[in-house]
């Protein structure tokens, strides 16, 4: 088992990956990835295209089973658990490519998430939870719209609302800022902060370095399927290996 960082104890750990690897035939897409995430933490995963970030997220959420390694969620070994079991155990995910039920209303889409997330949730309770989440995510005014009528930013908010409807304790976000204009990205940053304030720990993949800087407590950097650095934003962006593999020049970094 990995060591617990100074200032934390074992009870603070919400997600722990220990030497996770995933092989597709001759390709080792993820190799011996280890990290620990703590309660209330916003953890960023960055790296160049092909670094293995989305494969890692698929290992965490249960889309893929690891070739080797272990994963713990809230102290429980979930390495062999299916996606739905991990969801019921407290792990939620919002995808980069948003695929709501297009002909259903915004409220109905979130209601489905509430029904799926926890065993025994009844429809009236799920509907009420969905309305509360639409308020939190700024979609209440669009509750009765068909999902296909939403803008891209609203789509992203709906994806987060659907994931939150499962009542996760850890939320995985896969490039939820992709395609957004700068002002829209800042709105999305505020939304993610509000998610953390509600008691949910967040792990996110992102290419926009200003977003990573403004949002993350710590950063894990991947390249060629491996973790090459981890630490605060300041620490990893000062790491010569990270600059060489991903960030480029200092001018590019701070653009």
PDB file of C-alpha atoms in Angstrom:
ATOM      1  CA  UNK A   1       0.000   0.000   0.000  1.00  0.00           C
ATOM      2  CA  UNK A   2       1.112   3.551  -0.710  1.00  0.00           C
ATOM      3  CA  UNK A   3       2.115   5.880   2.109  1.00  0.00           C
ATOM      4  CA  UNK A   4      -0.318   8.559   3.294  1.00  0.00           C
ATOM      5  CA  UNK A   5       0.941  12.119   2.775  1.00  0.00           C
ATOM      6  CA  UNK A   6       1.924  14.325   5.695  1.00  0.00           C
ATOM      7  CA  UNK A   7      -1.059  16.157   7.155  1.00  0.00           C
ATOM      8  CA  UNK A   8      -3.480  13.348   6.231  1.00  0.00           C
ATOM      9  CA  UNK A   9      -4.417  10.014   7.720  1.00  0.00           C
ATOM     10  CA  UNK A  10      -5.890   6.873   6.222  1.00  0.00           C
ATOM     11  CA  UNK A  11      -9.435   8.106   6.875  1.00  0.00           C
ATOM     12  CA  UNK A  12      -8.831  11.043   4.506  1.00  0.00           C
ATOM     13  CA  UNK A  13      -8.160   8.777   1.510  1.00  0.00           C
ATOM     14  CA  UNK A  14     -11.081   8.577  -0.941  1.00  0.00           C
ATOM     15  CA  UNK A  15      -9.342   7.083  -3.981  1.00  0.00           C
ATOM     16  CA  UNK A  16      -6.117   5.114  -4.172  1.00  0.00           C
ATOM     17  CA  UNK A  17      -4.509   3.608  -7.272  1.00  0.00           C
ATOM     18  CA  UNK A  18      -1.637   1.186  -6.709  1.00  0.00           C
ATOM     19  CA  UNK A  19       0.482   0.257  -9.750  1.00  0.00           C
ATOM     20  CA  UNK A  20      -2.441   0.272 -12.198  1.00  0.00           C
ATOM     21  CA  UNK A  21      -1.504  -1.007 -15.668  1.00  0.00           C
ATOM     22  CA  UNK A  22      -3.543  -1.673 -18.799  1.00  0.00           C
ATOM     23  CA  UNK A  23      -2.298  -3.539 -21.848  1.00  0.00           C
ATOM     24  CA  UNK A  24      -4.077  -3.697 -25.205  1.00  0.00           C
ATOM     25  CA  UNK A  25      -2.273  -6.430 -27.129  1.00  0.00           C
ATOM     26  CA  UNK A  26       1.275  -5.148 -27.546  1.00  0.00           C
ATOM     27  CA  UNK A  27       0.444  -1.633 -26.320  1.00  0.00           C
ATOM     28  CA  UNK A  28       0.973  -0.831 -22.647  1.00  0.00           C
ATOM     29  CA  UNK A  29      -1.374   2.158 -22.454  1.00  0.00           C
ATOM     30  CA  UNK A  30      -1.074   2.685 -18.685  1.00  0.00           C
ATOM     31  CA  UNK A  31       1.971   1.493 -16.750  1.00  0.00           C
ATOM     32  CA  UNK A  32       2.287   1.240 -12.963  1.00  0.00           C
ATOM     33  CA  UNK A  33       0.231   4.354 -12.182  1.00  0.00           C
ATOM     34  CA  UNK A  34      -0.070   5.073  -8.467  1.00  0.00           C
ATOM     35  CA  UNK A  35      -1.629   8.052  -6.706  1.00  0.00           C
ATOM     36  CA  UNK A  36      -3.748   8.905  -3.684  1.00  0.00           C
ATOM     37  CA  UNK A  37      -6.632  11.373  -3.561  1.00  0.00           C
ATOM     38  CA  UNK A  38      -7.877  12.882  -0.313  1.00  0.00           C
ATOM     39  CA  UNK A  39     -11.324  13.957   0.845  1.00  0.00           C
ATOM     40  CA  UNK A  40     -12.306  17.389  -0.447  1.00  0.00           C
ATOM     41  CA  UNK A  41      -9.404  17.511  -2.890  1.00  0.00           C
ATOM     42  CA  UNK A  42      -9.536  18.629  -6.510  1.00  0.00           C
ATOM     43  CA  UNK A  43      -6.915  16.543  -8.300  1.00  0.00           C
ATOM     44  CA  UNK A  44      -5.932  17.269 -11.924  1.00  0.00           C
ATOM     45  CA  UNK A  45      -4.468  14.730 -14.350  1.00  0.00           C
ATOM     46  CA  UNK A  46      -2.602  16.309 -17.264  1.00  0.00           C
ATOM     47  CA  UNK A  47      -0.299  15.206 -20.062  1.00  0.00           C
ATOM     48  CA  UNK A  48       0.108  15.219 -23.848  1.00  0.00           C
ATOM     49  CA  UNK A  49      -2.274  13.460 -26.214  1.00  0.00           C
ATOM     50  CA  UNK A  50      -1.750   9.706 -25.969  1.00  0.00           C
ATOM     51  CA  UNK A  51      -0.355   9.923 -22.431  1.00  0.00           C
ATOM     52  CA  UNK A  52      -2.962   7.462 -21.144  1.00  0.00           C
ATOM     53  CA  UNK A  53      -5.193   9.910 -19.247  1.00  0.00           C
ATOM     54  CA  UNK A  54      -8.546   8.734 -20.574  1.00  0.00           C
ATOM     55  CA  UNK A  55      -7.476   5.101 -20.294  1.00  0.00           C
ATOM     56  CA  UNK A  56      -6.693   5.819 -16.641  1.00  0.00           C
ATOM     57  CA  UNK A  57     -10.139   7.361 -16.151  1.00  0.00           C
ATOM     58  CA  UNK A  58     -11.666   4.278 -17.765  1.00  0.00           C
ATOM     59  CA  UNK A  59      -9.752   2.104 -15.296  1.00  0.00           C
ATOM     60  CA  UNK A  60     -10.962   4.214 -12.373  1.00  0.00           C
ATOM     61  CA  UNK A  61     -14.604   4.189 -13.473  1.00  0.00           C
ATOM     62  CA  UNK A  62     -14.706   0.513 -14.431  1.00  0.00           C
ATOM     63  CA  UNK A  63     -14.965   0.791 -18.215  1.00  0.00           C
ATOM     64  CA  UNK A  64     -11.751  -1.280 -18.328  1.00  0.00           C
ATOM     65  CA  UNK A  65     -10.394  -3.830 -15.886  1.00  0.00           C
ATOM     66  CA  UNK A  66      -6.683  -3.359 -15.162  1.00  0.00           C
ATOM     67  CA  UNK A  67      -4.157  -5.845 -16.478  1.00  0.00           C
ATOM     68  CA  UNK A  68      -2.460  -5.489 -13.102  1.00  0.00           C
ATOM     69  CA  UNK A  69      -2.621  -3.264 -10.033  1.00  0.00           C
ATOM     70  CA  UNK A  70      -5.329  -2.428  -7.493  1.00  0.00           C
ATOM     71  CA  UNK A  71      -7.866   0.354  -6.906  1.00  0.00           C
ATOM     72  CA  UNK A  72      -9.504   1.371  -3.630  1.00  0.00           C
ATOM     73  CA  UNK A  73     -12.576   3.612  -3.336  1.00  0.00           C
ATOM     74  CA  UNK A  74     -13.424   4.916   0.142  1.00  0.00           C
ATOM     75  CA  UNK A  75     -11.308   2.175   1.673  1.00  0.00           C
ATOM     76  CA  UNK A  76     -12.865  -0.637  -0.333  1.00  0.00           C
ATOM     77  CA  UNK A  77     -11.040  -2.654  -2.991  1.00  0.00           C
ATOM     78  CA  UNK A  78     -13.099  -2.097  -6.179  1.00  0.00           C
ATOM     79  CA  UNK A  79     -10.536  -3.452  -8.660  1.00  0.00           C
ATOM     80  CA  UNK A  80     -12.891  -6.162  -9.905  1.00  0.00           C
ATOM     81  CA  UNK A  81     -16.139  -4.197  -9.541  1.00  0.00           C
ATOM     82  CA  UNK A  82     -18.236  -3.289 -12.603  1.00  0.00           C
ATOM     83  CA  UNK A  83     -19.116   0.318 -13.454  1.00  0.00           C
ATOM     84  CA  UNK A  84     -22.526   0.184 -11.810  1.00  0.00           C
ATOM     85  CA  UNK A  85     -21.088  -1.267  -8.604  1.00  0.00           C
ATOM     86  CA  UNK A  86     -18.523   1.547  -8.419  1.00  0.00           C
ATOM     87  CA  UNK A  87     -21.282   4.077  -9.053  1.00  0.00           C
ATOM     88  CA  UNK A  88     -23.383   2.643  -6.234  1.00  0.00           C
ATOM     89  CA  UNK A  89     -20.277   2.701  -4.016  1.00  0.00           C
ATOM     90  CA  UNK A  90     -19.840   6.457  -4.529  1.00  0.00           C
ATOM     91  CA  UNK A  91     -17.940   7.060  -7.787  1.00  0.00           C
ATOM     92  CA  UNK A  92     -19.486   9.327 -10.448  1.00  0.00           C
ATOM     93  CA  UNK A  93     -18.254  10.310 -13.899  1.00  0.00           C
ATOM     94  CA  UNK A  94     -19.012  13.069 -16.393  1.00  0.00           C
ATOM     95  CA  UNK A  95     -17.825  12.368 -19.933  1.00  0.00           C
ATOM     96  CA  UNK A  96     -16.098  14.672 -22.431  1.00  0.00           C
ATOM     97  CA  UNK A  97     -18.563  13.766 -25.192  1.00  0.00           C
ATOM     98  CA  UNK A  98     -21.962  14.586 -23.752  1.00  0.00           C
ATOM     99  CA  UNK A  99     -24.661  12.083 -24.663  1.00  0.00           C
ATOM    100  CA  UNK A 100     -27.919  12.921 -22.895  1.00  0.00           C
ATOM    101  CA  UNK A 101     -31.218  11.329 -23.859  1.00  0.00           C
ATOM    102  CA  UNK A 102     -31.979  13.961 -26.532  1.00  0.00           C
ATOM    103  CA  UNK A 103     -35.771  13.747 -26.624  1.00  0.00           C
ATOM    104  CA  UNK A 104     -36.171  13.634 -22.847  1.00  0.00           C
ATOM    105  CA  UNK A 105     -36.365  16.869 -20.894  1.00  0.00           C
ATOM    106  CA  UNK A 106     -33.424  18.203 -18.939  1.00  0.00           C
ATOM    107  CA  UNK A 107     -35.221  17.324 -15.706  1.00  0.00           C
ATOM    108  CA  UNK A 108     -35.959  13.784 -16.899  1.00  0.00           C
ATOM    109  CA  UNK A 109     -32.307  13.254 -17.807  1.00  0.00           C
ATOM    110  CA  UNK A 110     -31.186  14.135 -14.289  1.00  0.00           C
ATOM    111  CA  UNK A 111     -33.991  12.093 -12.757  1.00  0.00           C
ATOM    112  CA  UNK A 112     -32.641   9.016 -14.542  1.00  0.00           C
ATOM    113  CA  UNK A 113     -29.256   9.624 -12.888  1.00  0.00           C
ATOM    114  CA  UNK A 114     -30.902   9.902  -9.469  1.00  0.00           C
ATOM    115  CA  UNK A 115     -32.768   6.618  -9.988  1.00  0.00           C
ATOM    116  CA  UNK A 116     -29.607   4.837 -11.109  1.00  0.00           C
ATOM    117  CA  UNK A 117     -27.220   6.088  -8.467  1.00  0.00           C
ATOM    118  CA  UNK A 118     -28.533   4.554  -5.277  1.00  0.00           C
ATOM    119  CA  UNK A 119     -30.569   1.407  -4.704  1.00  0.00           C
ATOM    120  CA  UNK A 120     -34.100   1.996  -3.468  1.00  0.00           C
ATOM    121  CA  UNK A 121     -34.545   5.567  -4.734  1.00  0.00           C
ATOM    122  CA  UNK A 122     -38.217   6.115  -5.569  1.00  0.00           C
ATOM    123  CA  UNK A 123     -39.399   8.228  -8.493  1.00  0.00           C
ATOM    124  CA  UNK A 124     -40.841  11.148  -6.449  1.00  0.00           C
ATOM    125  CA  UNK A 125     -37.567  11.370  -4.488  1.00  0.00           C
ATOM    126  CA  UNK A 126     -35.513  11.198  -7.697  1.00  0.00           C
ATOM    127  CA  UNK A 127     -37.565  13.985  -9.281  1.00  0.00           C
ATOM    128  CA  UNK A 128     -37.069  16.200  -6.247  1.00  0.00           C
ATOM    129  CA  UNK A 129     -33.332  15.538  -6.202  1.00  0.00           C
ATOM    130  CA  UNK A 130     -33.158  16.340  -9.914  1.00  0.00           C
ATOM    131  CA  UNK A 131     -34.799  19.748  -9.407  1.00  0.00           C
ATOM    132  CA  UNK A 132     -32.353  20.539  -6.591  1.00  0.00           C
ATOM    133  CA  UNK A 133     -29.410  19.689  -8.868  1.00  0.00           C
ATOM    134  CA  UNK A 134     -30.784  21.783 -11.712  1.00  0.00           C
ATOM    135  CA  UNK A 135     -30.868  24.727  -9.301  1.00  0.00           C
ATOM    136  CA  UNK A 136     -27.263  24.047  -8.245  1.00  0.00           C
ATOM    137  CA  UNK A 137     -25.992  23.735 -11.805  1.00  0.00           C
ATOM    138  CA  UNK A 138     -27.862  26.739 -13.217  1.00  0.00           C
ATOM    139  CA  UNK A 139     -30.251  24.715 -15.359  1.00  0.00           C
ATOM    140  CA  UNK A 140     -33.513  25.180 -13.454  1.00  0.00           C
ATOM    141  CA  UNK A 141     -34.892  27.570 -16.090  1.00  0.00           C
ATOM    142  CA  UNK A 142     -34.348  24.871 -18.733  1.00  0.00           C
ATOM    143  CA  UNK A 143     -35.856  21.970 -16.805  1.00  0.00           C
ATOM    144  CA  UNK A 144     -38.696  21.391 -19.274  1.00  0.00           C
ATOM    145  CA  UNK A 145     -36.612  21.788 -22.434  1.00  0.00           C
ATOM    146  CA  UNK A 146     -35.663  18.769 -24.513  1.00  0.00           C
ATOM    147  CA  UNK A 147     -31.979  18.030 -23.944  1.00  0.00           C
ATOM    148  CA  UNK A 148     -31.176  18.512 -27.646  1.00  0.00           C
ATOM    149  CA  UNK A 149     -32.160  22.200 -27.350  1.00  0.00           C
ATOM    150  CA  UNK A 150     -29.306  23.078 -24.988  1.00  0.00           C
ATOM    151  CA  UNK A 151     -26.151  25.031 -25.809  1.00  0.00           C
ATOM    152  CA  UNK A 152     -22.727  23.413 -25.379  1.00  0.00           C
ATOM    153  CA  UNK A 153     -22.195  25.044 -21.977  1.00  0.00           C
ATOM    154  CA  UNK A 154     -25.643  23.912 -20.862  1.00  0.00           C
ATOM    155  CA  UNK A 155     -24.861  20.414 -22.148  1.00  0.00           C
ATOM    156  CA  UNK A 156     -21.735  20.353 -19.993  1.00  0.00           C
ATOM    157  CA  UNK A 157     -23.758  21.473 -16.975  1.00  0.00           C
ATOM    158  CA  UNK A 158     -26.312  18.757 -17.669  1.00  0.00           C
ATOM    159  CA  UNK A 159     -23.568  16.128 -17.830  1.00  0.00           C
ATOM    160  CA  UNK A 160     -22.269  17.241 -14.423  1.00  0.00           C
ATOM    161  CA  UNK A 161     -25.813  17.340 -13.003  1.00  0.00           C
ATOM    162  CA  UNK A 162     -26.496  13.793 -14.230  1.00  0.00           C
ATOM    163  CA  UNK A 163     -23.274  12.576 -12.621  1.00  0.00           C
ATOM    164  CA  UNK A 164     -24.050  14.374  -9.351  1.00  0.00           C
ATOM    165  CA  UNK A 165     -27.526  12.848  -9.345  1.00  0.00           C
ATOM    166  CA  UNK A 166     -25.926   9.476  -8.600  1.00  0.00           C
ATOM    167  CA  UNK A 167     -24.767  11.066  -5.312  1.00  0.00           C
ATOM    168  CA  UNK A 168     -21.046  10.384  -5.660  1.00  0.00           C
ATOM    169  CA  UNK A 169     -18.405  11.051  -3.060  1.00  0.00           C
ATOM    170  CA  UNK A 170     -15.751  11.146  -5.789  1.00  0.00           C
ATOM    171  CA  UNK A 171     -16.521  12.701  -9.194  1.00  0.00           C
ATOM    172  CA  UNK A 172     -14.421  12.059 -12.322  1.00  0.00           C
ATOM    173  CA  UNK A 173     -14.515  14.778 -14.996  1.00  0.00           C
ATOM    174  CA  UNK A 174     -13.146  14.114 -18.497  1.00  0.00           C
ATOM    175  CA  UNK A 175     -12.258  17.445 -20.158  1.00  0.00           C
ATOM    176  CA  UNK A 176     -15.546  19.123 -19.297  1.00  0.00           C
ATOM    177  CA  UNK A 177     -14.077  22.472 -20.432  1.00  0.00           C
ATOM    178  CA  UNK A 178     -13.400  21.218 -23.980  1.00  0.00           C
ATOM    179  CA  UNK A 179     -14.959  23.469 -26.624  1.00  0.00           C
ATOM    180  CA  UNK A 180     -15.938  26.216 -24.203  1.00  0.00           C
ATOM    181  CA  UNK A 181     -15.085  29.894 -24.694  1.00  0.00           C
ATOM    182  CA  UNK A 182     -12.912  31.476 -21.960  1.00  0.00           C
ATOM    183  CA  UNK A 183     -15.867  33.069 -20.151  1.00  0.00           C
ATOM    184  CA  UNK A 184     -17.776  29.786 -20.313  1.00  0.00           C
ATOM    185  CA  UNK A 185     -14.754  27.898 -18.989  1.00  0.00           C
ATOM    186  CA  UNK A 186     -14.649  30.210 -15.970  1.00  0.00           C
ATOM    187  CA  UNK A 187     -18.324  29.463 -15.323  1.00  0.00           C
ATOM    188  CA  UNK A 188     -17.482  25.769 -15.456  1.00  0.00           C
ATOM    189  CA  UNK A 189     -14.596  26.329 -13.015  1.00  0.00           C
ATOM    190  CA  UNK A 190     -17.037  27.959 -10.593  1.00  0.00           C
ATOM    191  CA  UNK A 191     -19.366  24.983 -10.979  1.00  0.00           C
ATOM    192  CA  UNK A 192     -16.599  22.493 -10.148  1.00  0.00           C
ATOM    193  CA  UNK A 193     -15.639  24.538  -7.089  1.00  0.00           C
ATOM    194  CA  UNK A 194     -19.246  24.450  -5.921  1.00  0.00           C
ATOM    195  CA  UNK A 195     -19.219  20.672  -6.339  1.00  0.00           C
ATOM    196  CA  UNK A 196     -16.206  20.438  -4.023  1.00  0.00           C
ATOM    197  CA  UNK A 197     -17.880  22.788  -1.540  1.00  0.00           C
ATOM    198  CA  UNK A 198     -20.823  20.369  -1.404  1.00  0.00           C
ATOM    199  CA  UNK A 199     -18.462  17.685  -0.063  1.00  0.00           C
ATOM    200  CA  UNK A 200     -17.565  15.843  -3.275  1.00  0.00           C
ATOM    201  CA  UNK A 201     -13.907  15.179  -4.132  1.00  0.00           C
ATOM    202  CA  UNK A 202     -13.092  15.836  -7.810  1.00  0.00           C
ATOM    203  CA  UNK A 203     -10.554  14.254 -10.164  1.00  0.00           C
ATOM    204  CA  UNK A 204     -10.399  15.896 -13.590  1.00  0.00           C
ATOM    205  CA  UNK A 205      -8.535  15.648 -16.883  1.00  0.00           C
ATOM    206  CA  UNK A 206      -7.829  18.979 -18.555  1.00  0.00           C
ATOM    207  CA  UNK A 207      -5.646  20.482 -21.298  1.00  0.00           C
ATOM    208  CA  UNK A 208      -6.261  24.154 -20.447  1.00  0.00           C
ATOM    209  CA  UNK A 209      -3.420  25.054 -18.108  1.00  0.00           C
ATOM    210  CA  UNK A 210      -5.070  28.231 -16.705  1.00  0.00           C
ATOM    211  CA  UNK A 211      -7.986  26.025 -15.633  1.00  0.00           C
ATOM    212  CA  UNK A 212      -5.603  23.515 -14.026  1.00  0.00           C
ATOM    213  CA  UNK A 213      -3.815  26.387 -12.260  1.00  0.00           C
ATOM    214  CA  UNK A 214      -7.033  27.950 -10.945  1.00  0.00           C
ATOM    215  CA  UNK A 215      -8.828  24.753  -9.967  1.00  0.00           C
ATOM    216  CA  UNK A 216      -6.427  22.059  -8.781  1.00  0.00           C
ATOM    217  CA  UNK A 217      -5.081  21.399  -5.302  1.00  0.00           C
ATOM    218  CA  UNK A 218      -2.591  18.903  -6.736  1.00  0.00           C
ATOM    219  CA  UNK A 219      -1.616  17.729 -10.213  1.00  0.00           C
ATOM    220  CA  UNK A 220      -0.598  14.315 -11.550  1.00  0.00           C
ATOM    221  CA  UNK A 221       1.344  14.464 -14.835  1.00  0.00           C
ATOM    222  CA  UNK A 222       1.354  11.515 -17.239  1.00  0.00           C
ATOM    223  CA  UNK A 223       3.459  10.793 -20.305  1.00  0.00           C
ATOM    224  CA  UNK A 224       3.574   7.576 -22.347  1.00  0.00           C
ATOM    225  CA  UNK A 225       1.293   5.827 -19.883  1.00  0.00           C
ATOM    226  CA  UNK A 226       3.340   6.632 -16.767  1.00  0.00           C
ATOM    227  CA  UNK A 227       3.250   9.226 -13.998  1.00  0.00           C
ATOM    228  CA  UNK A 228       6.266  11.471 -14.458  1.00  0.00           C
ATOM    229  CA  UNK A 229       5.499  14.009 -11.717  1.00  0.00           C
ATOM    230  CA  UNK A 230       2.959  14.952  -9.069  1.00  0.00           C
ATOM    231  CA  UNK A 231       2.563  17.867  -6.709  1.00  0.00           C
ATOM    232  CA  UNK A 232       1.104  21.343  -6.658  1.00  0.00           C
ATOM    233  CA  UNK A 233       0.662  23.271  -9.905  1.00  0.00           C
ATOM    234  CA  UNK A 234       3.741  25.349  -9.099  1.00  0.00           C
ATOM    235  CA  UNK A 235       5.816  22.249  -8.387  1.00  0.00           C
ATOM    236  CA  UNK A 236       4.924  20.308 -11.513  1.00  0.00           C
ATOM    237  CA  UNK A 237       5.218  23.289 -13.858  1.00  0.00           C
ATOM    238  CA  UNK A 238       8.738  23.893 -12.543  1.00  0.00           C
ATOM    239  CA  UNK A 239       9.721  20.280 -13.240  1.00  0.00           C
ATOM    240  CA  UNK A 240      12.045  20.143 -16.302  1.00  0.00           C
ATOM    241  CA  UNK A 241      10.740  16.697 -17.302  1.00  0.00           C
ATOM    242  CA  UNK A 242       7.150  18.015 -17.353  1.00  0.00           C
ATOM    243  CA  UNK A 243       8.150  21.091 -19.348  1.00  0.00           C
ATOM    244  CA  UNK A 244       9.990  18.932 -21.878  1.00  0.00           C
ATOM    245  CA  UNK A 245       7.232  16.323 -22.235  1.00  0.00           C
ATOM    246  CA  UNK A 246       4.170  18.529 -22.218  1.00  0.00           C
ATOM    247  CA  UNK A 247       4.330  22.201 -21.370  1.00  0.00           C
ATOM    248  CA  UNK A 248       6.809  23.556 -23.909  1.00  0.00           C
ATOM    249  CA  UNK A 249       8.323  26.961 -23.331  1.00  0.00           C
ATOM    250  CA  UNK A 250       7.560  29.174 -20.345  1.00  0.00           C
ATOM    251  CA  UNK A 251       5.829  31.618 -22.713  1.00  0.00           C
ATOM    252  CA  UNK A 252       3.468  28.856 -23.882  1.00  0.00           C
ATOM    253  CA  UNK A 253       2.850  27.764 -20.316  1.00  0.00           C
ATOM    254  CA  UNK A 254       1.621  31.142 -19.117  1.00  0.00           C
ATOM    255  CA  UNK A 255      -0.249  32.125 -22.304  1.00  0.00           C
TER     256      UNK A 255
END
